[in-house]
Amino acid sequence: MTTRTKIAGAVLGAVVAGALALVPLTDDRPAADGGGDGGGSLAAGPAEKEAVPSFTATDWVSYGDQVAVVRVTAEHELREPDEGADTDGAGTGEDYLARTVDLQVKERVWARSGAPALPSSVSFTADGWQVKDGARKELGSPDSSRLEVGHEYVVTLARFSGGVWSPLGSGGVLPYDHGRVGEGEFQGRTVTSEAYRSAWEARAVPGEEPPVASRTAGKPSSAVREVLRGARPDATAARYPGLDPVARYRKAAGGASEPAETFCSVAAPLAVSEDGRYTPEELAAVLTDLAALAGRDAAPLRAYAASLTAGDGTAAAVDDTAREASVARIERECGTDVGELLPTDV
């Protein structure tokens, strides 16, 4: 997967920590529909990368856990203990007021295999307000919905470390009033699905996967489900289903700070102690990667992987001889107890 800088903004849910440098947008900036409510009231967060990519179907199936239609039922001010005005601006009187939102789950659209169960309602930290000299302006992430009370959205949710549920990122929130993607609140304003689609098509980058937003604008949630069913997760991310989205993305992104993968590092998530859950296809993908690192002993790993994808994933359908040889190979080289090495999510 190509690592690229995502659309800037504050990450929904406290995934990226740190203070926000608020920059008000000009009052005459064009709305996606040429008008709507709240004109000129929205400020923007800083230009920085989000913790997890969230715009494409590949992003959603690689790092998201659940996709649902939700309705925002309430919002609350969130003041930190002993919070005071920002004094770094030489007495400007600027402050940031955080906000939490309550969401009711109305429809479950898609779930990653082995994903944690989604509760019927979730609450998390969202973009709040800029307060200056007593005047309040809504804060929003560029090219994203703000999550306003009374509106509905299609949201890709993930359970982050500590068990906190939150949208995957700003690209994982789609307006969904009236049962159509792109209808409703976007950037603090009410937009139509036609204007929403046009706004995303204008941002298209040739050669890159288009965002879910532009692929499903004007369509019902079932279209989102079909797009996700046809998407393939990042191969590296799929090997670490037990990690939270941020840790999974770091594995997939790699980079200079990541050590080169070895046979045993790839096999590590298969350990019984890791309590990972794998579909036959996911287990086959790991075994295929292991075969590429196994040298002349790769044949059993490849044979077992092939039997997993050819059959139904049950113990009776797999190549048992190849499975036992694969277990012996991994345990002999890595000292890792992988048990029977059968799929655990069938």
Short mmCIF file of C-alpha atoms in Angstrom, two decimals:
data_model
loop_
_atom_site.label_atom_id
_atom_site.label_comp_id
_atom_site.label_asym_id
_atom_site.label_seq_id
_atom_site.Cartn_x
_atom_site.Cartn_y
_atom_site.Cartn_z
CA MET A 1 0.00 0.00 0.00
CA THR A 2 1.33 3.41 -0.94
CA THR A 3 1.72 5.64 2.11
CA ARG A 4 0.46 9.09 1.30
CA THR A 5 -0.41 12.21 3.20
CA LYS A 6 -4.11 12.23 3.99
CA ILE A 7 -6.48 15.19 4.08
CA ALA A 8 -5.49 17.33 7.04
CA GLY A 9 -7.51 17.81 10.19
CA ALA A 10 -8.13 16.84 13.76
CA VAL A 11 -8.65 13.10 14.10
CA LEU A 12 -12.10 12.22 15.38
CA GLY A 13 -11.76 10.53 18.75
CA ALA A 14 -8.43 11.49 20.36
CA VAL A 15 -6.35 9.27 18.12
CA VAL A 16 -3.80 12.01 17.55
CA ALA A 17 -3.01 13.90 20.72
CA GLY A 18 -1.86 17.47 21.02
CA ALA A 19 -3.17 21.02 20.96
CA LEU A 20 -4.91 22.37 17.87
CA ALA A 21 -3.62 25.46 16.08
CA LEU A 22 -6.95 26.93 14.96
CA VAL A 23 -7.07 28.80 11.64
CA PRO A 24 -10.48 30.34 10.81
CA LEU A 25 -11.56 29.86 7.23
CA THR A 26 -12.62 32.95 5.30
CA ASP A 27 -16.32 33.75 5.35
CA ASP A 28 -16.57 33.78 1.55
CA ARG A 29 -15.22 30.27 1.00
CA PRO A 30 -17.52 28.20 -1.24
CA ALA A 31 -19.69 25.54 0.37
CA ALA A 32 -20.03 22.19 -1.36
CA ASP A 33 -23.59 23.14 -2.33
CA GLY A 34 -23.04 26.85 -2.77
CA GLY A 35 -24.80 27.70 0.46
CA GLY A 36 -26.51 26.00 3.38
CA ASP A 37 -26.52 26.66 7.06
CA GLY A 38 -23.63 27.81 9.13
CA GLY A 39 -21.84 29.79 6.44
CA GLY A 40 -18.59 31.30 7.70
CA SER A 41 -18.90 29.71 11.15
CA LEU A 42 -16.46 26.85 10.68
CA ALA A 43 -12.79 26.97 11.62
CA ALA A 44 -10.23 24.41 10.49
CA GLY A 45 -7.72 22.32 12.38
CA PRO A 46 -4.00 22.00 11.62
CA ALA A 47 -2.43 20.47 8.54
CA GLU A 48 -1.12 17.16 9.83
CA LYS A 49 -1.34 13.49 8.99
CA GLU A 50 -3.96 11.36 10.70
CA ALA A 51 -2.95 8.32 12.67
CA VAL A 52 -4.67 5.89 10.28
CA PRO A 53 -5.69 6.33 6.62
CA SER A 54 -9.48 6.34 6.26
CA PHE A 55 -10.61 7.46 2.80
CA THR A 56 -10.55 4.40 0.51
CA ALA A 57 -12.23 1.01 0.65
CA THR A 58 -8.79 -0.53 1.14
CA ASP A 59 -8.31 1.70 4.19
CA TRP A 60 -11.72 0.75 5.62
CA VAL A 61 -11.26 -3.04 5.28
CA SER A 62 -7.63 -2.91 6.44
CA TYR A 63 -8.08 -0.85 9.61
CA GLY A 64 -11.81 -0.55 10.34
CA ASP A 65 -13.74 -3.00 12.49
CA GLN A 66 -17.38 -2.13 11.83
CA VAL A 67 -19.28 0.10 9.40
CA ALA A 68 -22.69 1.35 10.52
CA VAL A 69 -25.41 3.88 9.86
CA VAL A 70 -25.56 6.10 12.95
CA ARG A 71 -27.57 9.06 14.19
CA VAL A 72 -26.00 11.75 16.38
CA THR A 73 -28.36 12.07 19.35
CA ALA A 74 -26.48 14.49 21.63
CA GLU A 75 -23.33 16.57 22.06
CA HIS A 76 -21.56 17.70 25.24
CA GLU A 77 -18.88 20.23 26.09
CA LEU A 78 -15.73 18.58 27.38
CA ARG A 79 -13.63 20.79 29.62
CA GLU A 80 -10.33 19.54 30.90
CA PRO A 81 -9.60 19.99 34.63
CA ASP A 82 -8.11 23.45 35.33
CA GLU A 83 -8.56 24.36 31.68
CA GLY A 84 -7.87 28.01 30.98
CA ALA A 85 -7.48 30.34 28.06
CA ASP A 86 -4.50 29.99 25.78
CA THR A 87 -1.87 32.39 26.99
CA ASP A 88 0.63 31.65 24.22
CA GLY A 89 -1.03 34.18 21.93
CA ALA A 90 0.07 37.26 23.92
CA GLY A 91 -3.32 37.82 25.51
CA THR A 92 -5.49 36.99 22.53
CA GLY A 93 -8.00 35.20 24.76
CA GLU A 94 -8.20 32.20 22.45
CA ASP A 95 -9.29 28.84 23.78
CA TYR A 96 -10.35 25.43 22.51
CA LEU A 97 -13.49 23.80 23.83
CA ALA A 98 -13.63 20.07 23.14
CA ARG A 99 -16.83 18.20 22.39
CA THR A 100 -18.13 14.64 22.78
CA VAL A 101 -20.94 13.21 20.70
CA ASP A 102 -23.37 10.35 21.37
CA LEU A 103 -24.23 8.09 18.43
CA GLN A 104 -27.08 5.61 18.12
CA VAL A 105 -26.36 2.67 15.81
CA LYS A 106 -29.30 2.29 13.41
CA GLU A 107 -27.94 -0.25 10.92
CA ARG A 108 -24.88 -2.50 10.82
CA VAL A 109 -23.52 -2.36 7.29
CA TRP A 110 -20.25 -4.37 7.32
CA ALA A 111 -17.88 -5.98 9.81
CA ARG A 112 -14.31 -7.21 9.52
CA SER A 113 -13.96 -10.93 10.07
CA GLY A 114 -13.30 -11.51 13.76
CA ALA A 115 -14.02 -7.86 14.64
CA PRO A 116 -15.22 -6.98 18.15
CA ALA A 117 -18.98 -6.59 18.54
CA LEU A 118 -20.26 -3.06 18.06
CA PRO A 119 -22.43 -1.71 20.91
CA SER A 120 -25.85 -0.19 20.13
CA SER A 121 -24.55 3.27 21.03
CA VAL A 122 -21.09 4.85 21.22
CA SER A 123 -19.66 8.14 22.48
CA PHE A 124 -16.33 9.72 21.63
CA THR A 125 -14.47 13.01 21.33
CA ALA A 126 -15.17 14.98 18.14
CA ASP A 127 -14.20 18.38 16.73
CA GLY A 128 -15.29 21.12 19.15
CA TRP A 129 -15.22 24.90 19.18
CA GLN A 130 -12.75 27.75 18.92
CA VAL A 131 -13.49 30.37 21.58
CA LYS A 132 -12.03 33.86 21.21
CA ASP A 133 -13.02 36.82 23.38
CA GLY A 134 -16.24 35.02 24.31
CA ALA A 135 -17.28 34.29 20.70
CA ARG A 136 -17.55 30.63 19.67
CA LYS A 137 -16.82 29.16 16.24
CA GLU A 138 -17.34 25.54 15.27
CA LEU A 139 -14.13 23.63 14.58
CA GLY A 140 -14.08 21.13 11.74
CA SER A 141 -11.68 18.94 9.79
CA PRO A 142 -11.27 19.96 6.13
CA ASP A 143 -13.24 17.75 3.71
CA SER A 144 -15.06 15.94 6.49
CA SER A 145 -18.36 15.94 8.30
CA ARG A 146 -18.38 17.49 11.76
CA LEU A 147 -21.02 15.12 13.24
CA GLU A 148 -23.94 17.37 14.11
CA VAL A 149 -26.89 16.46 16.34
CA GLY A 150 -29.92 15.22 14.40
CA HIS A 151 -27.98 14.13 11.32
CA GLU A 152 -27.22 10.59 10.15
CA TYR A 153 -23.96 9.23 8.78
CA VAL A 154 -22.32 6.09 7.45
CA VAL A 155 -19.27 5.68 9.68
CA THR A 156 -16.39 3.21 9.68
CA LEU A 157 -15.67 2.57 13.35
CA ALA A 158 -12.70 0.93 15.00
CA ARG A 159 -11.92 -0.11 18.54
CA PHE A 160 -8.64 1.56 19.45
CA SER A 161 -6.27 0.70 22.30
CA GLY A 162 -7.98 0.91 25.65
CA GLY A 163 -11.25 -0.33 24.14
CA VAL A 164 -12.30 3.11 22.83
CA TRP A 165 -14.63 3.08 19.81
CA SER A 166 -14.15 5.94 17.35
CA PRO A 167 -14.36 6.67 13.61
CA LEU A 168 -11.28 5.48 11.77
CA GLY A 169 -10.53 9.04 10.68
CA SER A 170 -12.07 12.03 8.94
CA GLY A 171 -12.47 10.07 5.68
CA GLY A 172 -14.51 7.42 7.47
CA VAL A 173 -17.57 9.62 8.08
CA LEU A 174 -20.07 10.05 5.21
CA PRO A 175 -23.26 12.16 5.37
CA TYR A 176 -26.37 9.95 5.19
CA ASP A 177 -29.57 11.90 5.70
CA HIS A 178 -32.64 10.56 3.81
CA GLY A 179 -30.86 7.23 3.21
CA ARG A 180 -28.43 8.58 0.59
CA VAL A 181 -24.66 8.92 0.92
CA GLY A 182 -23.67 12.57 0.56
CA GLU A 183 -26.99 14.01 1.76
CA GLY A 184 -26.75 15.97 5.00
CA GLU A 185 -24.03 17.65 7.04
CA PHE A 186 -20.59 18.10 5.47
CA GLN A 187 -18.05 20.64 6.74
CA GLY A 188 -20.73 22.03 9.05
CA ARG A 189 -23.18 22.73 6.20
CA THR A 190 -26.10 20.91 4.64
CA VAL A 191 -25.24 19.54 1.19
CA THR A 192 -26.84 17.50 -1.58
CA SER A 193 -25.43 14.20 -2.80
CA GLU A 194 -24.77 15.72 -6.24
CA ALA A 195 -22.68 18.55 -4.79
CA TYR A 196 -20.95 16.09 -2.46
CA ARG A 197 -19.96 13.83 -5.35
CA SER A 198 -18.72 16.78 -7.39
CA ALA A 199 -16.61 18.01 -4.48
CA TRP A 200 -14.87 14.64 -4.20
CA GLU A 201 -14.46 14.16 -7.94
CA ALA A 202 -12.72 17.55 -8.09
CA ARG A 203 -10.16 16.19 -5.60
CA ALA A 204 -9.51 12.96 -7.53
CA VAL A 205 -5.85 12.03 -8.00
CA PRO A 206 -5.17 10.06 -11.21
CA GLY A 207 -3.82 6.60 -10.49
CA GLU A 208 -4.94 6.53 -6.84
CA GLU A 209 -7.86 4.57 -5.46
CA PRO A 210 -10.92 6.85 -5.24
CA PRO A 211 -12.43 7.42 -1.80
CA VAL A 212 -15.54 5.57 -0.65
CA ALA A 213 -17.27 8.96 -0.54
CA SER A 214 -17.12 9.53 -4.31
CA ARG A 215 -17.82 5.88 -5.16
CA THR A 216 -21.06 5.76 -3.19
CA ALA A 217 -22.43 9.33 -3.30
CA GLY A 218 -26.19 9.35 -3.93
CA LYS A 219 -26.51 5.63 -3.12
CA PRO A 220 -27.89 3.71 -0.11
CA SER A 221 -25.80 1.95 2.54
CA SER A 222 -26.06 -1.32 0.59
CA ALA A 223 -23.77 0.23 -2.03
CA VAL A 224 -21.16 0.86 0.66
CA ARG A 225 -21.46 -2.79 1.71
CA GLU A 226 -20.87 -3.99 -1.85
CA VAL A 227 -17.83 -1.75 -2.30
CA LEU A 228 -16.30 -3.12 0.90
CA ARG A 229 -17.07 -6.72 -0.01
CA GLY A 230 -15.12 -6.24 -3.21
CA ALA A 231 -12.11 -4.64 -1.48
CA ARG A 232 -9.00 -6.49 -0.35
CA PRO A 233 -7.22 -5.47 2.86
CA ASP A 234 -3.56 -4.57 2.91
CA ALA A 235 -1.75 -7.91 3.06
CA THR A 236 0.46 -6.92 5.99
CA ALA A 237 -2.44 -5.46 7.97
CA ALA A 238 -4.42 -8.67 7.44
CA ARG A 239 -1.70 -10.63 9.23
CA TYR A 240 -2.27 -8.68 12.46
CA PRO A 241 -6.01 -8.77 13.10
CA GLY A 242 -5.46 -8.73 16.86
CA LEU A 243 -3.69 -5.36 16.85
CA ASP A 244 -5.53 -2.08 17.24
CA PRO A 245 -5.83 0.02 14.02
CA VAL A 246 -2.88 2.32 14.76
CA ALA A 247 -0.51 -0.57 15.48
CA ARG A 248 -1.83 -2.45 12.44
CA TYR A 249 -1.19 0.55 10.21
CA ARG A 250 2.35 0.93 11.53
CA LYS A 251 3.00 -2.67 10.54
CA ALA A 252 1.59 -2.07 7.07
CA ALA A 253 3.30 1.28 6.54
CA GLY A 254 6.70 -0.16 7.43
CA GLY A 255 9.38 2.40 6.72
CA ALA A 256 12.95 2.82 7.87
CA SER A 257 11.99 2.33 11.52
CA GLU A 258 10.55 -1.15 10.83
CA PRO A 259 13.00 -4.07 10.92
CA ALA A 260 13.07 -6.35 7.89
CA GLU A 261 10.57 -9.19 8.16
CA THR A 262 11.95 -12.62 8.94
CA PHE A 263 10.36 -16.05 8.88
CA CYS A 264 9.81 -15.95 12.64
CA SER A 265 8.49 -12.38 12.76
CA VAL A 266 5.85 -13.28 10.17
CA ALA A 267 4.99 -16.45 12.09
CA ALA A 268 4.77 -14.69 15.47
CA PRO A 269 1.04 -13.72 15.24
CA LEU A 270 0.20 -17.43 14.72
CA ALA A 271 1.33 -18.28 18.26
CA VAL A 272 -1.37 -19.74 20.47
CA SER A 273 -0.47 -17.15 23.11
CA GLU A 274 -1.41 -14.33 20.68
CA ASP A 275 -5.03 -15.56 20.60
CA GLY A 276 -5.41 -14.32 17.03
CA ARG A 277 -8.40 -15.26 14.87
CA TYR A 278 -7.96 -16.15 11.20
CA THR A 279 -10.29 -17.06 8.37
CA PRO A 280 -8.98 -19.76 5.98
CA GLU A 281 -8.04 -17.01 3.50
CA GLU A 282 -6.20 -14.96 6.13
CA LEU A 283 -4.28 -17.99 7.40
CA ALA A 284 -3.42 -18.95 3.81
CA ALA A 285 -2.03 -15.45 3.21
CA VAL A 286 0.29 -15.75 6.22
CA LEU A 287 1.44 -19.21 5.14
CA THR A 288 2.15 -17.93 1.62
CA ASP A 289 4.30 -15.14 3.08
CA LEU A 290 6.11 -17.70 5.22
CA ALA A 291 6.73 -19.88 2.18
CA ALA A 292 8.43 -16.94 0.46
CA LEU A 293 10.89 -16.79 3.38
CA ALA A 294 11.29 -20.53 3.93
CA GLY A 295 13.76 -21.39 1.17
CA ARG A 296 13.85 -25.03 0.14
CA ASP A 297 11.43 -26.06 2.92
CA ALA A 298 8.58 -24.01 1.44
CA ALA A 299 6.61 -26.80 -0.26
CA PRO A 300 4.50 -27.90 2.77
CA LEU A 301 3.60 -24.30 3.59
CA ARG A 302 2.47 -23.63 0.02
CA ALA A 303 0.54 -26.92 -0.14
CA TYR A 304 -1.28 -26.22 3.11
CA ALA A 305 -2.10 -22.66 2.01
CA ALA A 306 -3.50 -23.96 -1.28
CA SER A 307 -5.73 -26.49 0.52
CA LEU A 308 -7.11 -23.75 2.77
CA THR A 309 -8.22 -21.60 -0.15
CA ALA A 310 -9.50 -24.57 -2.20
CA GLY A 311 -11.65 -26.10 0.56
CA ASP A 312 -14.13 -24.84 3.12
CA GLY A 313 -11.56 -24.32 5.89
CA THR A 314 -12.65 -27.27 8.02
CA ALA A 315 -10.23 -29.83 9.40
CA ALA A 316 -11.55 -32.40 6.91
CA ALA A 317 -10.89 -30.16 3.90
CA VAL A 318 -7.24 -29.27 4.44
CA ASP A 319 -4.07 -31.11 3.49
CA ASP A 320 -3.35 -32.63 6.89
CA THR A 321 0.10 -33.87 5.97
CA ALA A 322 1.15 -30.42 4.78
CA ARG A 323 -0.44 -28.85 7.86
CA GLU A 324 1.56 -31.06 10.25
CA ALA A 325 4.79 -30.39 8.33
CA SER A 326 4.07 -26.64 8.51
CA VAL A 327 3.53 -26.81 12.26
CA ALA A 328 6.80 -28.71 12.69
CA ARG A 329 8.70 -26.23 10.50
CA ILE A 330 7.49 -23.18 12.42
CA GLU A 331 7.95 -24.67 15.87
CA ARG A 332 11.38 -26.08 15.05
CA GLU A 333 12.76 -22.79 13.68
CA CYS A 334 11.02 -20.28 15.91
CA GLY A 335 10.19 -22.17 19.09
CA THR A 336 6.63 -20.86 18.71
CA ASP A 337 3.68 -23.00 19.79
CA VAL A 338 1.13 -22.64 16.98
CA GLY A 339 -1.17 -25.44 18.11
CA GLU A 340 -2.95 -27.26 15.29
CA LEU A 341 -2.56 -24.29 12.94
CA LEU A 342 -6.18 -24.44 11.80
CA PRO A 343 -8.43 -21.46 10.93
CA THR A 344 -10.11 -20.07 14.03
CA ASP A 345 -12.75 -17.92 12.29
CA VAL A 346 -14.79 -20.10 9.94
#
